[in-house]
Each structure stands twice: as C-alpha cells, then as structure tokens.
Short mmCIF file of C-alpha atoms in Angstrom, two decimals:
data_model
loop_
_atom_site.label_atom_id
_atom_site.label_comp_id
_atom_site.label_asym_id
_atom_site.label_seq_id
_atom_site.Cartn_x
_atom_site.Cartn_y
_atom_site.Cartn_z
CA UNK A 494 38.46 -180.10 -139.40
CA UNK A 495 35.67 -179.49 -136.91
CA UNK A 496 35.16 -181.93 -134.04
CA UNK A 497 31.64 -182.98 -133.13
CA UNK A 498 30.82 -184.36 -129.70
CA UNK A 499 27.72 -186.22 -128.58
CA UNK A 500 26.37 -186.85 -125.12
CA UNK A 501 25.33 -190.45 -124.66
CA UNK A 502 24.49 -192.65 -121.69
CA UNK A 503 26.61 -195.69 -120.88
CA UNK A 504 23.65 -197.91 -121.75
CA UNK A 505 23.00 -196.24 -125.12
CA UNK A 506 26.71 -196.27 -125.93
CA UNK A 507 26.93 -199.97 -125.10
CA UNK A 508 23.93 -200.88 -127.23
CA UNK A 509 24.80 -198.56 -130.14
CA UNK A 510 28.42 -199.67 -130.42
CA UNK A 511 27.99 -203.31 -129.39
CA UNK A 512 29.87 -203.05 -126.12
CA UNK A 513 28.90 -204.10 -122.64
CA UNK A 514 28.34 -201.41 -120.04
CA UNK A 515 31.22 -202.97 -118.06
CA UNK A 516 33.56 -202.39 -121.02
CA UNK A 517 32.31 -198.81 -121.38
CA UNK A 518 33.03 -198.24 -117.66
CA UNK A 519 36.48 -199.80 -118.08
CA UNK A 520 37.20 -197.45 -120.99
CA UNK A 521 36.17 -194.50 -118.79
CA UNK A 522 38.34 -195.74 -115.91
CA UNK A 523 41.35 -195.96 -118.25
CA UNK A 524 40.69 -192.48 -119.62
CA UNK A 525 39.78 -193.72 -123.09
CA UNK A 526 36.36 -192.05 -122.84
CA UNK A 527 35.32 -188.74 -121.28
CA UNK A 528 32.53 -188.58 -118.76
CA UNK A 529 29.89 -185.88 -119.14
CA UNK A 530 28.53 -183.88 -116.23
CA UNK A 531 25.47 -186.10 -115.82
CA UNK A 532 26.08 -189.43 -114.07
CA UNK A 533 26.61 -192.50 -116.29
CA UNK A 534 26.90 -190.28 -119.33
CA UNK A 535 29.70 -189.76 -121.84
CA UNK A 536 30.64 -186.77 -123.95
CA UNK A 537 32.64 -188.07 -126.87
CA UNK A 538 33.21 -188.01 -130.61
CA UNK A 539 31.15 -190.65 -132.45
CA UNK A 540 34.19 -191.54 -134.58
CA UNK A 541 36.24 -192.20 -131.43
CA UNK A 542 33.50 -194.42 -130.01
CA UNK A 543 33.31 -196.37 -133.27
CA UNK A 544 37.13 -196.70 -133.34
CA UNK A 545 37.18 -198.10 -129.79
CA UNK A 546 34.43 -200.58 -130.65
CA UNK A 547 36.30 -201.73 -133.78
CA UNK A 548 39.56 -202.20 -131.87
CA UNK A 549 37.72 -204.12 -129.18
CA UNK A 550 35.60 -206.30 -131.50
CA UNK A 551 37.54 -206.68 -134.73
CA UNK A 552 41.00 -207.05 -133.24
CA UNK A 553 39.95 -208.42 -129.86
CA UNK A 554 42.28 -206.03 -128.07
CA UNK A 555 42.19 -205.56 -124.32
CA UNK A 556 41.47 -202.10 -122.94
CA UNK A 557 45.14 -201.62 -122.08
CA UNK A 558 46.18 -202.60 -125.61
CA UNK A 559 43.64 -200.20 -127.07
CA UNK A 560 45.22 -197.41 -125.01
CA UNK A 561 48.63 -198.22 -126.53
CA UNK A 562 47.20 -198.34 -130.06
CA UNK A 563 45.49 -194.96 -129.59
CA UNK A 564 48.71 -193.42 -128.25
CA UNK A 565 50.60 -194.74 -131.28
CA UNK A 566 47.88 -193.41 -133.60
CA UNK A 567 48.04 -189.97 -131.99
CA UNK A 568 51.82 -189.94 -132.39
CA UNK A 569 51.56 -191.07 -136.02
CA UNK A 570 49.11 -188.25 -136.77
CA UNK A 571 51.50 -185.76 -135.15
CA UNK A 572 54.42 -187.07 -137.20
CA UNK A 573 52.39 -186.92 -140.41
CA UNK A 574 51.45 -183.31 -139.68
CA UNK A 575 55.09 -182.43 -138.99
CA UNK A 576 56.16 -184.17 -142.21
CA UNK A 577 53.64 -182.14 -144.23
CA UNK A 578 54.92 -178.96 -142.59
CA UNK A 579 58.54 -179.82 -143.35
CA UNK A 580 57.70 -180.76 -146.95
CA UNK A 581 55.99 -177.40 -147.42
CA UNK A 582 59.05 -175.62 -145.99
CA UNK A 583 61.37 -177.60 -148.28
CA UNK A 584 59.23 -176.75 -151.31
CA UNK A 585 59.26 -173.09 -150.33
CA UNK A 586 63.06 -173.16 -149.99
CA UNK A 587 63.43 -174.87 -153.38
CA UNK A 588 61.27 -172.19 -155.03
CA UNK A 589 63.38 -169.51 -153.40
CA UNK A 590 66.68 -171.11 -154.45
CA UNK A 591 65.48 -171.59 -158.02
CA UNK A 592 64.47 -167.95 -158.24
CA UNK A 593 60.75 -168.56 -158.28
CA UNK A 594 60.08 -166.59 -155.12
CA UNK A 595 60.58 -162.90 -154.48
CA UNK A 596 63.80 -161.94 -152.71
CA UNK A 597 64.48 -159.05 -150.44
CA UNK A 598 67.03 -156.51 -151.64
CA UNK A 599 69.23 -155.74 -148.69
CA UNK A 600 71.31 -152.86 -149.94
#
C-alpha cells in the first residue's frame, strides 16, 4: 500500500480537522505529528491526521493517551502481519506434508 503525505500549515490542519492550533502544537511536541521544513507546517498522512482528530474528539482522549493508543495500534498491525505470515507458512507446510507440493530428491 502506498503512503501519501501532504504538507499543511498548523492553522489549516486545525481548521480542517477541527482541532485548535494549541492541540496541533502539542501533538507535534509529543511526536505524534511530523514537522515539515517550513515553519508552522506539517508533513503528514491525511489518514493519520483524521485518526488523531477522531481519537481527540470522539473519545476525548488526552494527547498522552492518544500516544498510547497509537503505539498499541502499531503493535496490533505488526502482530496481524506476523500472524498472516505464519498462517501462510503453516499452509505451505501442510501442502508439502500432504504431497501437494514438489519435493526435492536428495539421492
């Protein structure tokens, strides 16, 4: 999946995603958002910005709590990827054991 980044000012981010500029700055200070090279500008994925706004508004989470939720989400995604990999390996082994996969003749 390809990642798309946008460059957006703090002010535009705040107004687009319904956040205050102070909250946007707090997110930057905590490392939840990446600053761009230009001052008061972010370079971020729109989906990440929307996710932060939802966690802040819909769940009323503090910035520190959002950081914990995002860490747990990242770990969950890693575990899901590892599970898919292990399931594919198990399926491959089952095919091999049931004779559905080619075997090497070591003579």
